[in-house]
GROMACS .gro file of C-alpha atoms in nm:
model
  374
    1MET     CA    1  -0.104 -14.438  -3.191
    2THR     CA    2  -0.027 -14.333  -3.548
    3HIS     CA    3  -0.331 -14.257  -3.764
    4SER     CA    4  -0.338 -14.269  -4.144
    5GLU     CA    5  -0.380 -13.945  -4.336
    6ASP     CA    6  -0.717 -14.071  -4.457
    7ASN     CA    7  -0.828 -14.064  -4.094
    8LYS     CA    8  -0.737 -13.698  -4.047
    9VAL     CA    9  -0.846 -13.351  -4.157
   10ASP     CA   10  -0.562 -13.101  -4.125
   11GLY     CA   11  -0.408 -13.329  -3.862
   12ILE     CA   12  -0.731 -13.368  -3.663
   13VAL     CA   13  -0.814 -13.734  -3.598
   14LEU     CA   14  -1.157 -13.843  -3.719
   15VAL     CA   15  -1.198 -14.194  -3.573
   16SER     CA   16  -1.018 -14.242  -3.242
   17GLU     CA   17  -0.892 -14.577  -3.118
   18ASP     CA   18  -1.154 -14.563  -2.841
   19ALA     CA   19  -1.430 -14.514  -3.100
   20ARG     CA   20  -1.304 -14.807  -3.308
   21GLU     CA   21  -1.387 -15.042  -3.021
   22TYR     CA   22  -1.758 -14.972  -3.080
   23LEU     CA   23  -1.753 -14.997  -3.461
   24ASN     CA   24  -1.755 -15.270  -3.722
   25PRO     CA   25  -1.566 -15.194  -4.047
   26ARG     CA   26  -1.873 -15.057  -4.226
   27GLN     CA   27  -1.972 -14.839  -3.933
   28GLU     CA   28  -1.616 -14.709  -3.910
   29VAL     CA   29  -1.636 -14.587  -4.271
   30THR     CA   30  -1.965 -14.403  -4.218
   31TYR     CA   31  -1.852 -14.252  -3.887
   32ARG     CA   32  -1.527 -14.132  -4.043
   33GLU     CA   33  -1.707 -13.957  -4.330
   34HIS     CA   34  -1.966 -13.815  -4.090
   35ARG     CA   35  -1.684 -13.669  -3.881
   36ARG     CA   36  -1.494 -13.549  -4.187
   37GLU     CA   37  -1.789 -13.342  -4.306
   38LEU     CA   38  -1.835 -13.195  -3.958
   39CYS     CA   39  -1.466 -13.116  -3.915
   40GLU     CA   40  -1.430 -12.950  -4.255
   41TRP     CA   41  -1.740 -12.739  -4.187
   42MET     CA   42  -1.606 -12.629  -3.847
   43LEU     CA   43  -1.275 -12.520  -3.998
   44ALA     CA   44  -1.433 -12.338  -4.294
   45LEU     CA   45  -1.766 -12.203  -4.170
   46GLY     CA   46  -1.834 -12.306  -3.811
   47LYS     CA   47  -1.787 -11.976  -3.631
   48ASN     CA   48  -1.998 -11.762  -3.863
   49PRO     CA   49  -2.148 -11.939  -4.169
   50ASP     CA   50  -2.292 -11.612  -4.305
   51LYS     CA   51  -1.943 -11.463  -4.326
   52ALA     CA   52  -1.765 -11.790  -4.413
   53THR     CA   53  -1.558 -11.772  -4.094
   54GLY     CA   54  -1.441 -12.098  -3.938
   55TYR     CA   55  -1.320 -12.190  -3.593
   56SER     CA   56  -0.946 -12.191  -3.526
   57HIS     CA   57  -0.759 -12.519  -3.569
   58SER     CA   58  -0.719 -12.562  -3.192
   59THR     CA   59  -1.088 -12.493  -3.120
   60THR     CA   60  -1.196 -12.737  -3.392
   61LYS     CA   61  -0.959 -13.007  -3.267
   62ASN     CA   62  -1.078 -12.972  -2.907
   63ARG     CA   63  -1.446 -12.975  -3.002
   64MET     CA   64  -1.404 -13.276  -3.229
   65ASN     CA   65  -1.235 -13.465  -2.944
   66ARG     CA   66  -1.512 -13.371  -2.701
   67LEU     CA   67  -1.782 -13.473  -2.949
   68ASP     CA   68  -1.613 -13.811  -2.991
   69LEU     CA   69  -1.665 -13.859  -2.616
   70PHE     CA   70  -2.030 -13.756  -2.654
   71TYR     CA   71  -2.092 -14.009  -2.931
   72ARG     CA   72  -1.926 -14.290  -2.738
   73PHE     CA   73  -2.126 -14.204  -2.427
   74ILE     CA   74  -2.453 -14.237  -2.621
   75TRP     CA   75  -2.342 -14.555  -2.802
   76ASN     CA   76  -2.264 -14.709  -2.464
   77ARG     CA   77  -2.605 -14.613  -2.323
   78ARG     CA   78  -2.796 -14.737  -2.628
   79GLY     CA   79  -2.583 -15.041  -2.681
   80ARG     CA   80  -2.543 -14.963  -3.051
   81TYR     CA   81  -2.386 -14.723  -3.301
   82THR     CA   82  -2.576 -14.421  -3.434
   83GLN     CA   83  -2.488 -14.094  -3.603
   84GLU     CA   84  -2.818 -13.924  -3.518
   85LEU     CA   85  -2.772 -13.771  -3.175
   86THR     CA   86  -3.071 -13.574  -3.048
   87THR     CA   87  -3.125 -13.284  -2.809
   88ASP     CA   88  -3.249 -13.539  -2.554
   89ASP     CA   89  -2.916 -13.721  -2.590
   90ALA     CA   90  -2.741 -13.389  -2.531
   91ASP     CA   91  -2.942 -13.325  -2.215
   92THR     CA   92  -2.864 -13.677  -2.095
   93TRP     CA   93  -2.494 -13.607  -2.140
   94MET     CA   94  -2.519 -13.274  -1.958
   95ARG     CA   95  -2.688 -13.452  -1.664
   96HIS     CA   96  -2.405 -13.705  -1.664
   97LEU     CA   97  -2.144 -13.428  -1.663
   98ALA     CA   98  -2.319 -13.276  -1.362
   99THR     CA   99  -2.217 -13.585  -1.162
  100GLU     CA  100  -1.853 -13.568  -1.275
  101GLU     CA  101  -1.584 -13.400  -1.068
  102MET     CA  102  -1.455 -13.141  -1.310
  103LYS     CA  103  -1.452 -12.763  -1.330
  104GLU     CA  104  -1.767 -12.596  -1.455
  105SER     CA  105  -1.556 -12.422  -1.719
  106THR     CA  106  -1.462 -12.768  -1.853
  107LYS     CA  107  -1.828 -12.873  -1.861
  108ASN     CA  108  -1.897 -12.549  -2.045
  109HIS     CA  109  -1.645 -12.647  -2.313
  110TYR     CA  110  -1.821 -12.983  -2.360
  111GLN     CA  111  -2.151 -12.797  -2.391
  112LYS     CA  112  -2.010 -12.562  -2.655
  113ALA     CA  113  -1.898 -12.864  -2.858
  114VAL     CA  114  -2.256 -12.994  -2.860
  115TYR     CA  115  -2.384 -12.652  -2.964
  116SER     CA  116  -2.145 -12.671  -3.260
  117LEU     CA  117  -2.281 -13.012  -3.357
  118PHE     CA  118  -2.642 -12.892  -3.369
  119LYS     CA  119  -2.537 -12.572  -3.546
  120TRP     CA  120  -2.377 -12.789  -3.816
  121LYS     CA  121  -2.694 -12.997  -3.844
  122ARG     CA  122  -2.896 -12.677  -3.903
  123GLU     CA  123  -2.657 -12.500  -4.135
  124ALA     CA  124  -2.504 -12.786  -4.337
  125ARG     CA  125  -2.775 -13.050  -4.321
  126ASN     CA  126  -3.083 -12.828  -4.302
  127LYS     CA  127  -3.216 -13.005  -3.993
  128ASP     CA  128  -3.479 -12.833  -3.779
  129VAL     CA  129  -3.298 -12.868  -3.450
  130GLU     CA  130  -3.255 -12.610  -3.175
  131TRP     CA  131  -3.110 -12.704  -2.836
  132GLU     CA  132  -3.205 -12.528  -2.514
  133PRO     CA  133  -3.015 -12.729  -2.251
  134GLU     CA  134  -3.188 -12.827  -1.930
  135ILE     CA  135  -2.858 -12.760  -1.752
  136GLU     CA  136  -2.642 -12.469  -1.862
  137TYR     CA  137  -2.277 -12.449  -1.771
  138SER     CA  138  -2.084 -12.123  -1.769
  139ASP     CA  139  -1.719 -12.036  -1.792
  140PRO     CA  140  -1.626 -11.799  -1.506
  141SER     CA  141  -1.309 -11.701  -1.693
  142THR     CA  142  -1.508 -11.537  -1.972
  143THR     CA  143  -1.761 -11.258  -1.975
  144TYR     CA  144  -2.095 -11.325  -2.140
  145THR     CA  145  -2.300 -11.059  -2.310
  146PRO     CA  146  -2.654 -11.174  -2.393
  147ARG     CA  147  -2.752 -11.140  -2.756
  148ASP     CA  148  -2.924 -10.810  -2.815
  149TYR     CA  149  -3.296 -10.828  -2.751
  150LEU     CA  150  -3.579 -10.594  -2.846
  151THR     CA  151  -3.659 -10.319  -2.601
  152LYS     CA  152  -4.021 -10.244  -2.521
  153GLU     CA  153  -4.001  -9.950  -2.760
  154ASP     CA  154  -3.855 -10.178  -3.029
  155ARG     CA  155  -4.143 -10.421  -2.981
  156ARG     CA  156  -4.398 -10.141  -3.020
  157LYS     CA  157  -4.224 -10.024  -3.337
  158MET     CA  158  -4.217 -10.379  -3.476
  159ARG     CA  159  -4.592 -10.417  -3.422
  160GLU     CA  160  -4.662 -10.085  -3.591
  161ALA     CA  161  -4.422 -10.156  -3.876
  162SER     CA  162  -4.583 -10.493  -3.942
  163MET     CA  163  -4.912 -10.312  -4.004
  164GLU     CA  164  -4.750 -10.056  -4.234
  165TYR     CA  165  -4.500 -10.264  -4.431
  166GLY     CA  166  -4.586 -10.290  -4.800
  167SER     CA  167  -4.930 -10.137  -4.759
  168VAL     CA  168  -5.087  -9.945  -5.046
  169PRO     CA  169  -5.375  -9.695  -5.045
  170HIS     CA  170  -5.727  -9.802  -5.136
  171TYR     CA  171  -5.767  -9.845  -5.512
  172ASN     CA  172  -6.041  -9.583  -5.538
  173SER     CA  173  -5.872  -9.328  -5.311
  174VAL     CA  174  -5.597  -9.234  -5.559
  175THR     CA  175  -5.594  -9.045  -5.886
  176PRO     CA  176  -5.535  -9.232  -6.216
  177SER     CA  177  -5.173  -9.109  -6.232
  178GLU     CA  178  -5.109  -9.213  -5.872
  179ARG     CA  179  -5.274  -9.549  -5.941
  180ASP     CA  180  -5.037  -9.600  -6.232
  181LYS     CA  181  -4.737  -9.542  -6.004
  182TRP     CA  182  -4.871  -9.786  -5.748
  183LYS     CA  183  -4.922 -10.047  -6.021
  184THR     CA  184  -4.557 -10.005  -6.117
  185TYR     CA  185  -4.462 -10.060  -5.754
  186LEU     CA  186  -4.683 -10.369  -5.727
  187SER     CA  187  -4.553 -10.520  -6.050
  188GLN     CA  188  -4.199 -10.498  -5.912
  189ARG     CA  189  -4.299 -10.630  -5.572
  190LEU     CA  190  -4.504 -10.918  -5.709
  191GLN     CA  191  -4.260 -10.988  -5.993
  192LYS     CA  192  -4.524 -10.976  -6.265
  193PRO     CA  193  -4.588 -10.749  -6.567
  194LYS     CA  194  -4.753 -10.419  -6.483
  195GLU     CA  195  -5.044 -10.484  -6.721
  196GLU     CA  196  -5.123 -10.804  -6.529
  197VAL     CA  197  -5.162 -10.632  -6.194
  198THR     CA  198  -5.528 -10.673  -6.090
  199MET     CA  199  -5.758 -10.555  -5.813
  200LYS     CA  200  -5.683 -10.882  -5.632
  201ASP     CA  201  -5.314 -10.798  -5.633
  202TRP     CA  202  -5.402 -10.456  -5.491
  203GLN     CA  203  -5.589 -10.624  -5.207
  204LYS     CA  204  -5.311 -10.878  -5.145
  205ALA     CA  205  -5.067 -10.594  -5.092
  206ASN     CA  206  -5.251 -10.510  -4.770
  207SER     CA  207  -5.231 -10.865  -4.645
  208PHE     CA  208  -5.249 -10.958  -4.277
  209LYS     CA  209  -4.987 -11.232  -4.323
  210TYR     CA  210  -4.676 -11.048  -4.202
  211THR     CA  211  -4.879 -10.857  -3.945
  212SER     CA  212  -5.013 -11.177  -3.792
  213MET     CA  213  -4.674 -11.349  -3.808
  214ILE     CA  214  -4.492 -11.071  -3.623
  215HIS     CA  215  -4.766 -11.019  -3.366
  216VAL     CA  216  -4.785 -11.390  -3.285
  217ALA     CA  217  -4.405 -11.417  -3.271
  218LEU     CA  218  -4.388 -11.124  -3.027
  219ASP     CA  219  -4.660 -11.264  -2.799
  220ALA     CA  220  -4.547 -11.626  -2.803
  221GLY     CA  221  -4.173 -11.576  -2.843
  222LEU     CA  222  -4.180 -11.817  -3.136
  223ARG     CA  223  -3.859 -11.989  -3.241
  224PRO     CA  224  -3.790 -11.990  -3.618
  225ILE     CA  225  -3.864 -12.363  -3.623
  226GLU     CA  226  -4.203 -12.292  -3.461
  227ILE     CA  227  -4.282 -12.038  -3.733
  228LYS     CA  228  -4.214 -12.320  -3.979
  229ARG     CA  229  -4.426 -12.573  -3.792
  230SER     CA  230  -4.718 -12.341  -3.714
  231ASN     CA  231  -5.048 -12.491  -3.826
  232VAL     CA  232  -5.399 -12.352  -3.848
  233HIS     CA  233  -5.526 -12.593  -3.583
  234TRP     CA  234  -5.291 -12.433  -3.329
  235VAL     CA  235  -5.503 -12.117  -3.335
  236ASP     CA  236  -5.789 -12.084  -3.088
  237THR     CA  237  -5.924 -11.735  -3.147
  238GLU     CA  238  -6.226 -11.794  -2.924
  239ASN     CA  239  -5.999 -11.825  -2.620
  240GLY     CA  240  -5.713 -11.610  -2.750
  241VAL     CA  241  -5.444 -11.879  -2.732
  242LEU     CA  242  -5.221 -12.104  -2.939
  243ARG     CA  243  -5.255 -12.473  -2.860
  244ILE     CA  244  -4.933 -12.646  -2.965
  245PRO     CA  245  -4.965 -13.027  -2.964
  246ARG     CA  246  -4.686 -13.229  -2.810
  247GLU     CA  247  -4.598 -13.399  -3.138
  248GLU     CA  248  -4.562 -13.060  -3.312
  249SER     CA  249  -4.378 -12.873  -3.036
  250SER     CA  250  -4.011 -12.797  -3.090
  251LYS     CA  251  -3.895 -13.070  -2.853
  252ASN     CA  252  -4.192 -13.309  -2.867
  253ARG     CA  253  -4.223 -13.310  -2.492
  254GLU     CA  254  -4.563 -13.178  -2.394
  255ASN     CA  255  -4.871 -12.987  -2.507
  256TRP     CA  256  -4.845 -12.610  -2.468
  257ILE     CA  257  -5.109 -12.339  -2.429
  258VAL     CA  258  -4.967 -11.998  -2.518
  259ALA     CA  259  -5.150 -11.672  -2.447
  260LEU     CA  260  -5.211 -11.406  -2.713
  261LYS     CA  261  -5.300 -11.040  -2.681
  262GLU     CA  262  -5.656 -10.951  -2.781
  263GLU     CA  263  -5.513 -10.735  -3.060
  264THR     CA  264  -5.317 -11.033  -3.193
  265THR     CA  265  -5.625 -11.254  -3.178
  266GLN     CA  266  -5.823 -11.008  -3.391
  267ILE     CA  267  -5.538 -10.983  -3.643
  268LEU     CA  268  -5.521 -11.363  -3.661
  269LYS     CA  269  -5.895 -11.377  -3.730
  270ARG     CA  270  -5.847 -11.140  -4.023
  271TRP     CA  271  -5.554 -11.345  -4.152
  272LEU     CA  272  -5.747 -11.673  -4.128
  273ASP     CA  273  -6.034 -11.518  -4.326
  274GLU     CA  274  -5.787 -11.388  -4.585
  275ARG     CA  275  -5.602 -11.720  -4.593
  276GLU     CA  276  -5.925 -11.896  -4.697
  277THR     CA  277  -5.927 -11.691  -5.018
  278ARG     CA  278  -5.570 -11.789  -5.117
  279GLU     CA  279  -5.554 -12.093  -5.347
  280LYS     CA  280  -5.205 -12.192  -5.240
  281TYR     CA  281  -5.338 -12.270  -4.893
  282ASP     CA  282  -5.596 -12.517  -5.021
  283SER     CA  283  -5.544 -12.854  -4.851
  284ARG     CA  284  -5.246 -12.712  -4.659
  285ASP     CA  285  -5.220 -12.697  -4.279
  286ALA     CA  286  -4.942 -12.438  -4.264
  287LEU     CA  287  -5.047 -12.114  -4.096
  288TRP     CA  288  -4.810 -11.914  -4.318
  289LEU     CA  289  -4.652 -11.993  -4.656
  290THR     CA  290  -4.391 -11.804  -4.857
  291MET     CA  291  -4.461 -11.669  -5.206
  292TYR     CA  292  -4.306 -11.993  -5.333
  293GLU     CA  293  -4.565 -12.197  -5.139
  294ASN     CA  294  -4.312 -12.331  -4.889
  295ARG     CA  295  -4.327 -12.315  -4.513
  296TYR     CA  296  -4.107 -12.045  -4.365
  297ASN     CA  297  -3.765 -12.163  -4.249
  298LYS     CA  298  -3.501 -11.981  -4.048
  299ASP     CA  299  -3.373 -11.799  -4.356
  300SER     CA  300  -3.707 -11.687  -4.499
  301PHE     CA  301  -3.831 -11.581  -4.154
  302ARG     CA  302  -3.508 -11.389  -4.099
  303ASP     CA  303  -3.584 -11.202  -4.422
  304VAL     CA  304  -3.929 -11.112  -4.288
  305PHE     CA  305  -3.779 -11.003  -3.956
  306ARG     CA  306  -3.523 -10.778  -4.126
  307LYS     CA  307  -3.785 -10.623  -4.356
  308ILE     CA  308  -4.011 -10.535  -4.064
  309ALA     CA  309  -3.719 -10.423  -3.847
  310SER     CA  310  -3.600 -10.195  -4.129
  311GLU     CA  311  -3.952 -10.055  -4.167
  312ALA     CA  312  -3.943  -9.992  -3.790
  313GLU     CA  313  -3.609  -9.812  -3.837
  314LEU     CA  314  -3.426 -10.038  -3.592
  315ASP     CA  315  -3.047 -10.029  -3.614
  316LEU     CA  316  -2.955 -10.354  -3.788
  317GLU     CA  317  -2.599 -10.245  -3.858
  318ASN     CA  318  -2.476 -10.179  -3.506
  319ARG     CA  319  -2.699 -10.409  -3.303
  320ASP     CA  320  -2.700 -10.789  -3.298
  321LEU     CA  321  -3.069 -10.818  -3.383
  322THR     CA  322  -3.199 -11.149  -3.516
  323PRO     CA  323  -3.533 -11.333  -3.510
  324TYR     CA  324  -3.424 -11.468  -3.170
  325SER     CA  325  -3.423 -11.110  -3.041
  326ILE     CA  326  -3.804 -11.138  -3.046
  327ARG     CA  327  -3.801 -11.453  -2.834
  328HIS     CA  328  -3.539 -11.318  -2.594
  329SER     CA  329  -3.738 -11.000  -2.535
  330THR     CA  330  -4.060 -11.191  -2.472
  331ALA     CA  331  -3.889 -11.413  -2.213
  332THR     CA  332  -3.709 -11.118  -2.055
  333TYR     CA  333  -4.012 -10.897  -1.999
  334ILE     CA  334  -4.251 -11.171  -1.889
  335ALA     CA  335  -3.989 -11.297  -1.640
  336GLU     CA  336  -3.944 -10.941  -1.518
  337GLN     CA  337  -4.315 -10.871  -1.478
  338GLU     CA  338  -4.467 -11.209  -1.390
  339GLY     CA  339  -4.178 -11.428  -1.278
  340LEU     CA  340  -3.989 -11.727  -1.413
  341ALA     CA  341  -4.275 -11.976  -1.397
  342VAL     CA  342  -4.502 -11.771  -1.624
  343ALA     CA  343  -4.217 -11.691  -1.865
  344ALA     CA  344  -4.116 -12.058  -1.882
  345GLN     CA  345  -4.473 -12.159  -1.970
  346GLN     CA  346  -4.528 -11.883  -2.226
  347CYS     CA  347  -4.194 -11.950  -2.398
  348ARG     CA  348  -4.217 -12.329  -2.368
  349HIS     CA  349  -3.910 -12.388  -2.154
  350LYS     CA  350  -3.922 -12.727  -1.987
  351SER     CA  351  -3.681 -12.608  -1.722
  352LYS     CA  352  -3.695 -12.273  -1.545
  353ARG     CA  353  -3.316 -12.277  -1.553
  354THR     CA  354  -3.340 -12.201  -1.922
  355THR     CA  355  -3.555 -11.897  -1.844
  356GLU     CA  356  -3.321 -11.771  -1.573
  357LYS     CA  357  -3.072 -11.644  -1.832
  358TYR     CA  358  -3.336 -11.393  -1.947
  359GLU     CA  359  -3.438 -11.281  -1.600
  360HIS     CA  360  -3.122 -11.077  -1.563
  361SER     CA  361  -3.108 -10.942  -1.919
  362SER     CA  362  -3.323 -10.633  -1.867
  363THR     CA  363  -3.134 -10.319  -1.762
  364THR     CA  364  -3.460 -10.184  -1.614
  365ARG     CA  365  -3.417 -10.396  -1.303
  366GLN     CA  366  -3.051 -10.304  -1.276
  367GLN     CA  367  -3.137  -9.934  -1.295
  368ASP     CA  368  -3.407  -9.976  -1.032
  369ALA     CA  369  -3.157 -10.153  -0.807
  370VAL     CA  370  -2.899  -9.877  -0.848
  371ASN     CA  371  -3.158  -9.609  -0.780
  372ASN     CA  372  -3.264  -9.787  -0.461
  373ILE     CA  373  -2.913  -9.831  -0.316
  374ASP     CA  374  -2.901  -9.487  -0.149
   0.00000   0.00000   0.00000
């Protein structure tokens, strides 16, 4: 079948003949433009948006073809056309693939295509969507190296750094000349004239905001989207837990109770007291807000992570450390110490299969195994 140039991007077909069977003329137009945007993003930015690196032409073509199958599968199940495919739809497709007679490496390629779709939704459309598949397929022909996670020593350093970052000495504990230097520092940090720096600004500099954010993230293995969604009513300091309602959880599937260290609970108490004094939090449910009075998103939380990691002197140049390194380390060490069931509950994995990929990430167990061979 010959396709018009308007129905292609760099030779990659946007609306297949099979897809046309599901679409009326108006739907065909919207689906084509939907696919065009996705295809152009894959080619230009898909592999690494931060470095403006796209997928190769062959990878993009293959993933676009596989996603066309995904869309048609969901249209057939729903009995109607839609552009908005969800993580539940993706899990449904993965369960369907499990029944198909095909190599696991092929199923893995279909899964990678879906990962690309949700990555595009996050990066290009600013959608809060993260997919942790219930069923994970692997490609035996490739080696997989888990993304770098925080070691136990890294986690200790992050906690300590979060308590030290940006702190200033007590106003009355410094000499007038030292105080003048600290005011200069605060004026730059707060982006306000030096003469307008007040005692309140001095106190704000020693805020518990970042400290509480990092401590809670380390305990709960919070996803960036959960940092964004975190609300005050999640916090139960009396029992030392977070209570995440089903409708506010990352996948809207069930209520979660997440344990916190006693130290974290005390820090949260201090932050909640401090938060009450901040006008920008008046009538707001958000547990944490940026200086621009917005909820934290993946980018603003990544900035916080990198600031604290730099304060902790972690190697950000030669290690693949990201906010997800916090979550990965939490899952890894809880799985190692308490088993998959506890790690799955603490990190809010519906399926223990999701947690299994962290169980083998820690080299501690591997070293113990090697030491016990002889």
